[in-house]
Amino acid sequence: MSRQSAHQQSADQQSADQESAVQPSAVTSHVFDRTAAERVMHRAVHLAADQELEESVDGISEQALIEAAAELGVDISVVQQAAVEERLGLL
C-alpha cells in the first residue's frame, strides 16, 4: 500500500468516526416503560423548543403526532381527541 493510499484511508476513517459521533448512533435497544417514555418525549419536546431559535420549525403535523404516539403504544383515537381539544382551545 502506498503512503498516499494509507494516508487517504486514515483520513477516510477519521471522517467516518466524526460522522458517527455527530449522528444519533447512541440509539440502543433499551425499552422504556410507559412513564419513562413519556418523560423522554416530554424532555425531547422541550429540547426541540429550545433549538427552535436556531432552527425555525413551524410545527408538527397531526399525522406525525399520531405516529409518535403509536410508537409509545398510545391509541390513535385518543391522540385525535386531544388534537380536537387543542384546536377548540380546551387544552
PDB file of N, CA and C in Angstrom:
ATOM      1  N   MET A   1       0.856  -1.165   0.000  1.00  0.00           N
ATOM      2  CA  MET A   1       0.000   0.000   0.000  1.00  0.00           C
ATOM      3  C   MET A   1       0.901   1.227   0.000  1.00  0.00           C
ATOM      4  N   SER A   2       0.580   2.159  -0.834  1.00  0.00           N
ATOM      5  CA  SER A   2       1.397   3.363  -0.932  1.00  0.00           C
ATOM      6  C   SER A   2       1.154   4.257   0.278  1.00  0.00           C
ATOM      7  N   ARG A   3       2.109   5.131   0.520  1.00  0.00           N
ATOM      8  CA  ARG A   3       1.998   6.062   1.637  1.00  0.00           C
ATOM      9  C   ARG A   3       0.772   6.953   1.469  1.00  0.00           C
ATOM     10  N   GLN A   4       0.508   7.402   0.223  1.00  0.00           N
ATOM     11  CA  GLN A   4      -0.644   8.265  -0.040  1.00  0.00           C
ATOM     12  C   GLN A   4      -1.945   7.504   0.204  1.00  0.00           C
ATOM     13  N   SER A   5      -1.990   6.242  -0.225  1.00  0.00           N
ATOM     14  CA  SER A   5      -3.190   5.435  -0.035  1.00  0.00           C
ATOM     15  C   SER A   5      -3.466   5.207   1.454  1.00  0.00           C
ATOM     16  N   ALA A   6      -2.424   4.928   2.221  1.00  0.00           N
ATOM     17  CA  ALA A   6      -2.582   4.731   3.658  1.00  0.00           C
ATOM     18  C   ALA A   6      -3.058   6.019   4.322  1.00  0.00           C
ATOM     19  N   HIS A   7      -2.512   7.148   3.867  1.00  0.00           N
ATOM     20  CA  HIS A   7      -2.929   8.444   4.413  1.00  0.00           C
ATOM     21  C   HIS A   7      -4.400   8.700   4.096  1.00  0.00           C
ATOM     22  N   GLN A   8      -4.824   8.372   2.872  1.00  0.00           N
ATOM     23  CA  GLN A   8      -6.216   8.581   2.475  1.00  0.00           C
ATOM     24  C   GLN A   8      -7.149   7.705   3.304  1.00  0.00           C
ATOM     25  N   GLN A   9      -6.738   6.446   3.538  1.00  0.00           N
ATOM     26  CA  GLN A   9      -7.566   5.560   4.355  1.00  0.00           C
ATOM     27  C   GLN A   9      -7.700   6.101   5.772  1.00  0.00           C
ATOM     28  N   SER A  10      -6.601   6.628   6.311  1.00  0.00           N
ATOM     29  CA  SER A  10      -6.638   7.208   7.645  1.00  0.00           C
ATOM     30  C   SER A  10      -7.569   8.414   7.686  1.00  0.00           C
ATOM     31  N   ALA A  11      -7.501   9.259   6.673  1.00  0.00           N
ATOM     32  CA  ALA A  11      -8.371  10.435   6.597  1.00  0.00           C
ATOM     33  C   ALA A  11      -9.828  10.011   6.455  1.00  0.00           C
ATOM     34  N   ASP A  12     -10.073   8.985   5.627  1.00  0.00           N
ATOM     35  CA  ASP A  12     -11.437   8.485   5.451  1.00  0.00           C
ATOM     36  C   ASP A  12     -11.991   7.939   6.768  1.00  0.00           C
ATOM     37  N   GLN A  13     -11.150   7.214   7.524  1.00  0.00           N
ATOM     38  CA  GLN A  13     -11.584   6.650   8.799  1.00  0.00           C
ATOM     39  C   GLN A  13     -11.890   7.759   9.796  1.00  0.00           C
ATOM     40  N   GLN A  14     -11.048   8.791   9.838  1.00  0.00           N
ATOM     41  CA  GLN A  14     -11.301   9.915  10.743  1.00  0.00           C
ATOM     42  C   GLN A  14     -12.617  10.593  10.397  1.00  0.00           C
ATOM     43  N   SER A  15     -12.876  10.763   9.106  1.00  0.00           N
ATOM     44  CA  SER A  15     -14.122  11.387   8.667  1.00  0.00           C
ATOM     45  C   SER A  15     -15.316  10.538   9.087  1.00  0.00           C
ATOM     46  N   ALA A  16     -15.216   9.230   8.905  1.00  0.00           N
ATOM     47  CA  ALA A  16     -16.300   8.323   9.289  1.00  0.00           C
ATOM     48  C   ALA A  16     -16.514   8.357  10.799  1.00  0.00           C
ATOM     49  N   ASP A  17     -15.406   8.401  11.565  1.00  0.00           N
ATOM     50  CA  ASP A  17     -15.520   8.471  13.021  1.00  0.00           C
ATOM     51  C   ASP A  17     -16.218   9.751  13.453  1.00  0.00           C
ATOM     52  N   GLN A  18     -15.882  10.871  12.815  1.00  0.00           N
ATOM     53  CA  GLN A  18     -16.509  12.144  13.151  1.00  0.00           C
ATOM     54  C   GLN A  18     -17.989  12.120  12.816  1.00  0.00           C
ATOM     55  N   GLU A  19     -18.348  11.555  11.665  1.00  0.00           N
ATOM     56  CA  GLU A  19     -19.759  11.480  11.277  1.00  0.00           C
ATOM     57  C   GLU A  19     -20.546  10.634  12.259  1.00  0.00           C
ATOM     58  N   SER A  20     -19.977   9.502  12.682  1.00  0.00           N
ATOM     59  CA  SER A  20     -20.706   8.642  13.609  1.00  0.00           C
ATOM     60  C   SER A  20     -20.840   9.296  14.976  1.00  0.00           C
ATOM     61  N   ALA A  21     -19.901  10.155  15.348  1.00  0.00           N
ATOM     62  CA  ALA A  21     -20.003  10.867  16.619  1.00  0.00           C
ATOM     63  C   ALA A  21     -21.110  11.908  16.572  1.00  0.00           C
ATOM     64  N   VAL A  22     -21.370  12.469  15.398  1.00  0.00           N
ATOM     65  CA  VAL A  22     -22.383  13.504  15.253  1.00  0.00           C
ATOM     66  C   VAL A  22     -23.760  12.889  15.086  1.00  0.00           C
ATOM     67  N   GLN A  23     -23.852  11.775  14.379  1.00  0.00           N
ATOM     68  CA  GLN A  23     -25.140  11.147  14.126  1.00  0.00           C
ATOM     69  C   GLN A  23     -25.648  10.468  15.389  1.00  0.00           C
ATOM     70  N   PRO A  24     -26.965  10.331  15.507  1.00  0.00           N
ATOM     71  CA  PRO A  24     -27.524   9.732  16.721  1.00  0.00           C
ATOM     72  C   PRO A  24     -27.288   8.228  16.777  1.00  0.00           C
ATOM     73  N   SER A  25     -26.013   7.825  16.885  1.00  0.00           N
ATOM     74  CA  SER A  25     -25.688   6.408  16.911  1.00  0.00           C
ATOM     75  C   SER A  25     -25.836   5.832  18.311  1.00  0.00           C
ATOM     76  N   ALA A  26     -26.198   6.669  19.262  1.00  0.00           N
ATOM     77  CA  ALA A  26     -26.358   6.207  20.629  1.00  0.00           C
ATOM     78  C   ALA A  26     -27.709   5.533  20.843  1.00  0.00           C
ATOM     79  N   VAL A  27     -28.467   5.325  19.785  1.00  0.00           N
ATOM     80  CA  VAL A  27     -29.754   4.652  19.900  1.00  0.00           C
ATOM     81  C   VAL A  27     -29.485   3.202  20.279  1.00  0.00           C
ATOM     82  N   THR A  28     -30.138   2.775  21.320  1.00  0.00           N
ATOM     83  CA  THR A  28     -29.932   1.417  21.806  1.00  0.00           C
ATOM     84  C   THR A  28     -31.232   0.635  21.718  1.00  0.00           C
ATOM     85  N   SER A  29     -31.177  -0.593  22.129  1.00  0.00           N
ATOM     86  CA  SER A  29     -32.382  -1.421  22.133  1.00  0.00           C
ATOM     87  C   SER A  29     -33.085  -1.346  23.487  1.00  0.00           C
ATOM     88  N   HIS A  30     -32.681  -0.390  24.309  1.00  0.00           N
ATOM     89  CA  HIS A  30     -33.300  -0.221  25.633  1.00  0.00           C
ATOM     90  C   HIS A  30     -34.802   0.001  25.481  1.00  0.00           C
ATOM     91  N   VAL A  31     -35.570  -0.648  26.311  1.00  0.00           N
ATOM     92  CA  VAL A  31     -37.022  -0.490  26.295  1.00  0.00           C
ATOM     93  C   VAL A  31     -37.423   0.309  27.532  1.00  0.00           C
ATOM     94  N   PHE A  32     -38.100   1.429  27.301  1.00  0.00           N
ATOM     95  CA  PHE A  32     -38.566   2.277  28.389  1.00  0.00           C
ATOM     96  C   PHE A  32     -39.976   1.869  28.784  1.00  0.00           C
ATOM     97  N   ASP A  33     -40.273   1.934  30.081  1.00  0.00           N
ATOM     98  CA  ASP A  33     -41.663   1.735  30.465  1.00  0.00           C
ATOM     99  C   ASP A  33     -42.438   2.980  30.044  1.00  0.00           C
ATOM    100  N   ARG A  34     -43.737   2.900  30.107  1.00  0.00           N
ATOM    101  CA  ARG A  34     -44.580   3.984  29.588  1.00  0.00           C
ATOM    102  C   ARG A  34     -44.285   5.326  30.259  1.00  0.00           C
ATOM    103  N   THR A  35     -44.125   5.317  31.566  1.00  0.00           N
ATOM    104  CA  THR A  35     -43.864   6.564  32.288  1.00  0.00           C
ATOM    105  C   THR A  35     -42.529   7.168  31.867  1.00  0.00           C
ATOM    106  N   ALA A  36     -41.518   6.343  31.744  1.00  0.00           N
ATOM    107  CA  ALA A  36     -40.207   6.832  31.319  1.00  0.00           C
ATOM    108  C   ALA A  36     -40.261   7.338  29.881  1.00  0.00           C
ATOM    109  N   ALA A  37     -41.000   6.634  29.023  1.00  0.00           N
ATOM    110  CA  ALA A  37     -41.129   7.067  27.624  1.00  0.00           C
ATOM    111  C   ALA A  37     -41.795   8.431  27.546  1.00  0.00           C
ATOM    112  N   GLU A  38     -42.798   8.644  28.387  1.00  0.00           N
ATOM    113  CA  GLU A  38     -43.465   9.947  28.418  1.00  0.00           C
ATOM    114  C   GLU A  38     -42.498  11.039  28.867  1.00  0.00           C
ATOM    115  N   ARG A  39     -41.665  10.729  29.874  1.00  0.00           N
ATOM    116  CA  ARG A  39     -40.680  11.715  30.335  1.00  0.00           C
ATOM    117  C   ARG A  39     -39.671  12.028  29.235  1.00  0.00           C
ATOM    118  N   VAL A  40     -39.222  11.000  28.531  1.00  0.00           N
ATOM    119  CA  VAL A  40     -38.258  11.199  27.444  1.00  0.00           C
ATOM    120  C   VAL A  40     -38.862  12.078  26.360  1.00  0.00           C
ATOM    121  N   MET A  41     -40.087  11.780  25.948  1.00  0.00           N
ATOM    122  CA  MET A  41     -40.727  12.573  24.896  1.00  0.00           C
ATOM    123  C   MET A  41     -40.988  14.000  25.365  1.00  0.00           C
ATOM    124  N   HIS A  42     -41.409  14.156  26.611  1.00  0.00           N
ATOM    125  CA  HIS A  42     -41.655  15.492  27.168  1.00  0.00           C
ATOM    126  C   HIS A  42     -40.363  16.308  27.136  1.00  0.00           C
ATOM    127  N   ARG A  43     -39.272  15.697  27.564  1.00  0.00           N
ATOM    128  CA  ARG A  43     -37.975  16.383  27.568  1.00  0.00           C
ATOM    129  C   ARG A  43     -37.525  16.686  26.147  1.00  0.00           C
ATOM    130  N   ALA A  44     -37.726  15.756  25.233  1.00  0.00           N
ATOM    131  CA  ALA A  44     -37.325  15.966  23.841  1.00  0.00           C
ATOM    132  C   ALA A  44     -38.073  17.144  23.230  1.00  0.00           C
ATOM    133  N   VAL A  45     -39.348  17.259  23.543  1.00  0.00           N
ATOM    134  CA  VAL A  45     -40.139  18.385  23.035  1.00  0.00           C
ATOM    135  C   VAL A  45     -39.583  19.699  23.576  1.00  0.00           C
ATOM    136  N   HIS A  46     -39.229  19.726  24.854  1.00  0.00           N
ATOM    137  CA  HIS A  46     -38.653  20.946  25.429  1.00  0.00           C
ATOM    138  C   HIS A  46     -37.294  21.268  24.813  1.00  0.00           C
ATOM    139  N   LEU A  47     -36.473  20.250  24.594  1.00  0.00           N
ATOM    140  CA  LEU A  47     -35.180  20.480  23.951  1.00  0.00           C
ATOM    141  C   LEU A  47     -35.369  21.012  22.541  1.00  0.00           C
ATOM    142  N   ALA A  48     -36.340  20.459  21.827  1.00  0.00           N
ATOM    143  CA  ALA A  48     -36.621  20.923  20.465  1.00  0.00           C
ATOM    144  C   ALA A  48     -37.089  22.369  20.483  1.00  0.00           C
ATOM    145  N   ALA A  49     -37.893  22.724  21.470  1.00  0.00           N
ATOM    146  CA  ALA A  49     -38.369  24.109  21.575  1.00  0.00           C
ATOM    147  C   ALA A  49     -37.204  25.054  21.806  1.00  0.00           C
ATOM    148  N   ASP A  50     -36.231  24.618  22.604  1.00  0.00           N
ATOM    149  CA  ASP A  50     -35.046  25.440  22.840  1.00  0.00           C
ATOM    150  C   ASP A  50     -34.254  25.649  21.557  1.00  0.00           C
ATOM    151  N   GLN A  51     -34.239  24.644  20.692  1.00  0.00           N
ATOM    152  CA  GLN A  51     -33.489  24.725  19.443  1.00  0.00           C
ATOM    153  C   GLN A  51     -34.224  25.508  18.371  1.00  0.00           C
ATOM    154  N   GLU A  52     -35.508  25.754  18.567  1.00  0.00           N
ATOM    155  CA  GLU A  52     -36.288  26.464  17.556  1.00  0.00           C
ATOM    156  C   GLU A  52     -35.714  27.830  17.244  1.00  0.00           C
ATOM    157  N   LEU A  53     -35.048  28.430  18.209  1.00  0.00           N
ATOM    158  CA  LEU A  53     -34.432  29.727  17.954  1.00  0.00           C
ATOM    159  C   LEU A  53     -33.364  29.599  16.879  1.00  0.00           C
ATOM    160  N   GLU A  54     -32.665  28.461  16.872  1.00  0.00           N
ATOM    161  CA  GLU A  54     -31.613  28.227  15.893  1.00  0.00           C
ATOM    162  C   GLU A  54     -32.173  27.637  14.602  1.00  0.00           C
ATOM    163  N   GLU A  55     -33.095  26.724  14.733  1.00  0.00           N
ATOM    164  CA  GLU A  55     -33.680  26.031  13.588  1.00  0.00           C
ATOM    165  C   GLU A  55     -35.183  26.265  13.635  1.00  0.00           C
ATOM    166  N   SER A  56     -35.650  27.201  12.878  1.00  0.00           N
ATOM    167  CA  SER A  56     -37.060  27.560  12.931  1.00  0.00           C
ATOM    168  C   SER A  56     -37.928  26.417  12.413  1.00  0.00           C
ATOM    169  N   VAL A  57     -38.699  25.833  13.313  1.00  0.00           N
ATOM    170  CA  VAL A  57     -39.645  24.777  12.968  1.00  0.00           C
ATOM    171  C   VAL A  57     -41.030  25.327  13.253  1.00  0.00           C
ATOM    172  N   ASP A  58     -41.859  25.335  12.235  1.00  0.00           N
ATOM    173  CA  ASP A  58     -43.174  25.946  12.389  1.00  0.00           C
ATOM    174  C   ASP A  58     -44.154  25.090  13.171  1.00  0.00           C
ATOM    175  N   GLY A  59     -43.977  23.803  13.193  1.00  0.00           N
ATOM    176  CA  GLY A  59     -44.907  22.955  13.916  1.00  0.00           C
ATOM    177  C   GLY A  59     -44.720  21.502  13.562  1.00  0.00           C
ATOM    178  N   ILE A  60     -45.650  20.708  14.033  1.00  0.00           N
ATOM    179  CA  ILE A  60     -45.628  19.273  13.771  1.00  0.00           C
ATOM    180  C   ILE A  60     -47.029  18.864  13.340  1.00  0.00           C
ATOM    181  N   SER A  61     -47.083  18.022  12.351  1.00  0.00           N
ATOM    182  CA  SER A  61     -48.388  17.623  11.821  1.00  0.00           C
ATOM    183  C   SER A  61     -49.089  16.660  12.782  1.00  0.00           C
ATOM    184  N   GLU A  62     -50.398  16.618  12.658  1.00  0.00           N
ATOM    185  CA  GLU A  62     -51.171  15.679  13.471  1.00  0.00           C
ATOM    186  C   GLU A  62     -50.748  14.249  13.152  1.00  0.00           C
ATOM    187  N   GLN A  63     -50.453  13.982  11.887  1.00  0.00           N
ATOM    188  CA  GLN A  63     -50.016  12.641  11.496  1.00  0.00           C
ATOM    189  C   GLN A  63     -48.709  12.265  12.194  1.00  0.00           C
ATOM    190  N   ALA A  64     -47.777  13.209  12.282  1.00  0.00           N
ATOM    191  CA  ALA A  64     -46.511  12.934  12.966  1.00  0.00           C
ATOM    192  C   ALA A  64     -46.749  12.660  14.450  1.00  0.00           C
ATOM    193  N   LEU A  65     -47.680  13.396  15.044  1.00  0.00           N
ATOM    194  CA  LEU A  65     -48.027  13.150  16.445  1.00  0.00           C
ATOM    195  C   LEU A  65     -48.623  11.758  16.622  1.00  0.00           C
ATOM    196  N   ILE A  66     -49.482  11.372  15.694  1.00  0.00           N
ATOM    197  CA  ILE A  66     -50.105  10.050  15.749  1.00  0.00           C
ATOM    198  C   ILE A  66     -49.047   8.962  15.633  1.00  0.00           C
ATOM    199  N   GLU A  67     -48.108   9.142  14.711  1.00  0.00           N
ATOM    200  CA  GLU A  67     -47.053   8.141  14.530  1.00  0.00           C
ATOM    201  C   GLU A  67     -46.175   8.029  15.774  1.00  0.00           C
ATOM    202  N   ALA A  68     -45.837   9.174  16.366  1.00  0.00           N
ATOM    203  CA  ALA A  68     -45.031   9.149  17.592  1.00  0.00           C
ATOM    204  C   ALA A  68     -45.801   8.470  18.718  1.00  0.00           C
ATOM    205  N   ALA A  69     -47.072   8.794  18.833  1.00  0.00           N
ATOM    206  CA  ALA A  69     -47.902   8.191  19.874  1.00  0.00           C
ATOM    207  C   ALA A  69     -48.015   6.684  19.677  1.00  0.00           C
ATOM    208  N   ALA A  70     -48.158   6.263  18.432  1.00  0.00           N
ATOM    209  CA  ALA A  70     -48.253   4.831  18.145  1.00  0.00           C
ATOM    210  C   ALA A  70     -47.000   4.105  18.624  1.00  0.00           C
ATOM    211  N   GLU A  71     -45.843   4.736  18.461  1.00  0.00           N
ATOM    212  CA  GLU A  71     -44.593   4.144  18.939  1.00  0.00           C
ATOM    213  C   GLU A  71     -44.601   3.993  20.457  1.00  0.00           C
ATOM    214  N   LEU A  72     -45.342   4.870  21.128  1.00  0.00           N
ATOM    215  CA  LEU A  72     -45.442   4.808  22.587  1.00  0.00           C
ATOM    216  C   LEU A  72     -46.589   3.919  23.051  1.00  0.00           C
ATOM    217  N   GLY A  73     -47.326   3.360  22.096  1.00  0.00           N
ATOM    218  CA  GLY A  73     -48.444   2.496  22.445  1.00  0.00           C
ATOM    219  C   GLY A  73     -49.709   3.250  22.800  1.00  0.00           C
ATOM    220  N   VAL A  74     -49.789   4.508  22.371  1.00  0.00           N
ATOM    221  CA  VAL A  74     -50.977   5.324  22.637  1.00  0.00           C
ATOM    222  C   VAL A  74     -51.949   5.143  21.482  1.00  0.00           C
ATOM    223  N   ASP A  75     -53.201   4.877  21.794  1.00  0.00           N
ATOM    224  CA  ASP A  75     -54.220   4.654  20.777  1.00  0.00           C
ATOM    225  C   ASP A  75     -54.429   5.903  19.927  1.00  0.00           C
ATOM    226  N   ILE A  76     -54.583   5.706  18.635  1.00  0.00           N
ATOM    227  CA  ILE A  76     -54.771   6.813  17.693  1.00  0.00           C
ATOM    228  C   ILE A  76     -55.974   7.666  18.075  1.00  0.00           C
ATOM    229  N   SER A  77     -57.040   7.029  18.518  1.00  0.00           N
ATOM    230  CA  SER A  77     -58.265   7.783  18.811  1.00  0.00           C
ATOM    231  C   SER A  77     -58.062   8.806  19.924  1.00  0.00           C
ATOM    232  N   VAL A  78     -57.227   8.498  20.911  1.00  0.00           N
ATOM    233  CA  VAL A  78     -57.020   9.470  21.982  1.00  0.00           C
ATOM    234  C   VAL A  78     -56.140  10.624  21.522  1.00  0.00           C
ATOM    235  N   VAL A  79     -55.230  10.351  20.589  1.00  0.00           N
ATOM    236  CA  VAL A  79     -54.421  11.435  20.015  1.00  0.00           C
ATOM    237  C   VAL A  79     -55.322  12.357  19.201  1.00  0.00           C
ATOM    238  N   GLN A  80     -56.213  11.757  18.424  1.00  0.00           N
ATOM    239  CA  GLN A  80     -57.137  12.562  17.627  1.00  0.00           C
ATOM    240  C   GLN A  80     -58.055  13.382  18.529  1.00  0.00           C
ATOM    241  N   GLN A  81     -58.522  12.784  19.624  1.00  0.00           N
ATOM    242  CA  GLN A  81     -59.365  13.508  20.578  1.00  0.00           C
ATOM    243  C   GLN A  81     -58.599  14.680  21.183  1.00  0.00           C
ATOM    244  N   ALA A  82     -57.363  14.442  21.578  1.00  0.00           N
ATOM    245  CA  ALA A  82     -56.546  15.511  22.157  1.00  0.00           C
ATOM    246  C   ALA A  82     -56.290  16.614  21.140  1.00  0.00           C
ATOM    247  N   ALA A  83     -56.102  16.243  19.871  1.00  0.00           N
ATOM    248  CA  ALA A  83     -55.888  17.242  18.817  1.00  0.00           C
ATOM    249  C   ALA A  83     -57.137  18.101  18.626  1.00  0.00           C
ATOM    250  N   VAL A  84     -58.304  17.470  18.675  1.00  0.00           N
ATOM    251  CA  VAL A  84     -59.565  18.219  18.566  1.00  0.00           C
ATOM    252  C   VAL A  84     -59.682  19.196  19.733  1.00  0.00           C
ATOM    253  N   GLU A  85     -59.388  18.716  20.935  1.00  0.00           N
ATOM    254  CA  GLU A  85     -59.461  19.585  22.109  1.00  0.00           C
ATOM    255  C   GLU A  85     -58.496  20.763  21.986  1.00  0.00           C
ATOM    256  N   GLU A  86     -57.314  20.518  21.443  1.00  0.00           N
ATOM    257  CA  GLU A  86     -56.341  21.598  21.237  1.00  0.00           C
ATOM    258  C   GLU A  86     -56.876  22.618  20.242  1.00  0.00           C
ATOM    259  N   ARG A  87     -57.433  22.133  19.141  1.00  0.00           N
ATOM    260  CA  ARG A  87     -57.967  23.054  18.127  1.00  0.00           C
ATOM    261  C   ARG A  87     -59.127  23.885  18.671  1.00  0.00           C
ATOM    262  N   LEU A  88     -59.888  23.310  19.592  1.00  0.00           N
ATOM    263  CA  LEU A  88     -61.021  24.021  20.187  1.00  0.00           C
ATOM    264  C   LEU A  88     -60.599  24.934  21.339  1.00  0.00           C
ATOM    265  N   GLY A  89     -59.320  24.898  21.686  1.00  0.00           N
ATOM    266  CA  GLY A  89     -58.832  25.738  22.773  1.00  0.00           C
ATOM    267  C   GLY A  89     -59.144  25.202  24.153  1.00  0.00           C
ATOM    268  N   LEU A  90     -59.396  23.923  24.247  1.00  0.00           N
ATOM    269  CA  LEU A  90     -59.749  23.327  25.528  1.00  0.00           C
ATOM    270  C   LEU A  90     -58.530  22.896  26.343  1.00  0.00           C
ATOM    271  N   LEU A  91     -57.380  22.891  25.730  1.00  0.00           N
ATOM    272  CA  LEU A  91     -56.169  22.456  26.459  1.00  0.00           C
ATOM    273  C   LEU A  91     -55.405  23.632  27.007  1.00  0.00           C
TER     274      LEU A  91
END
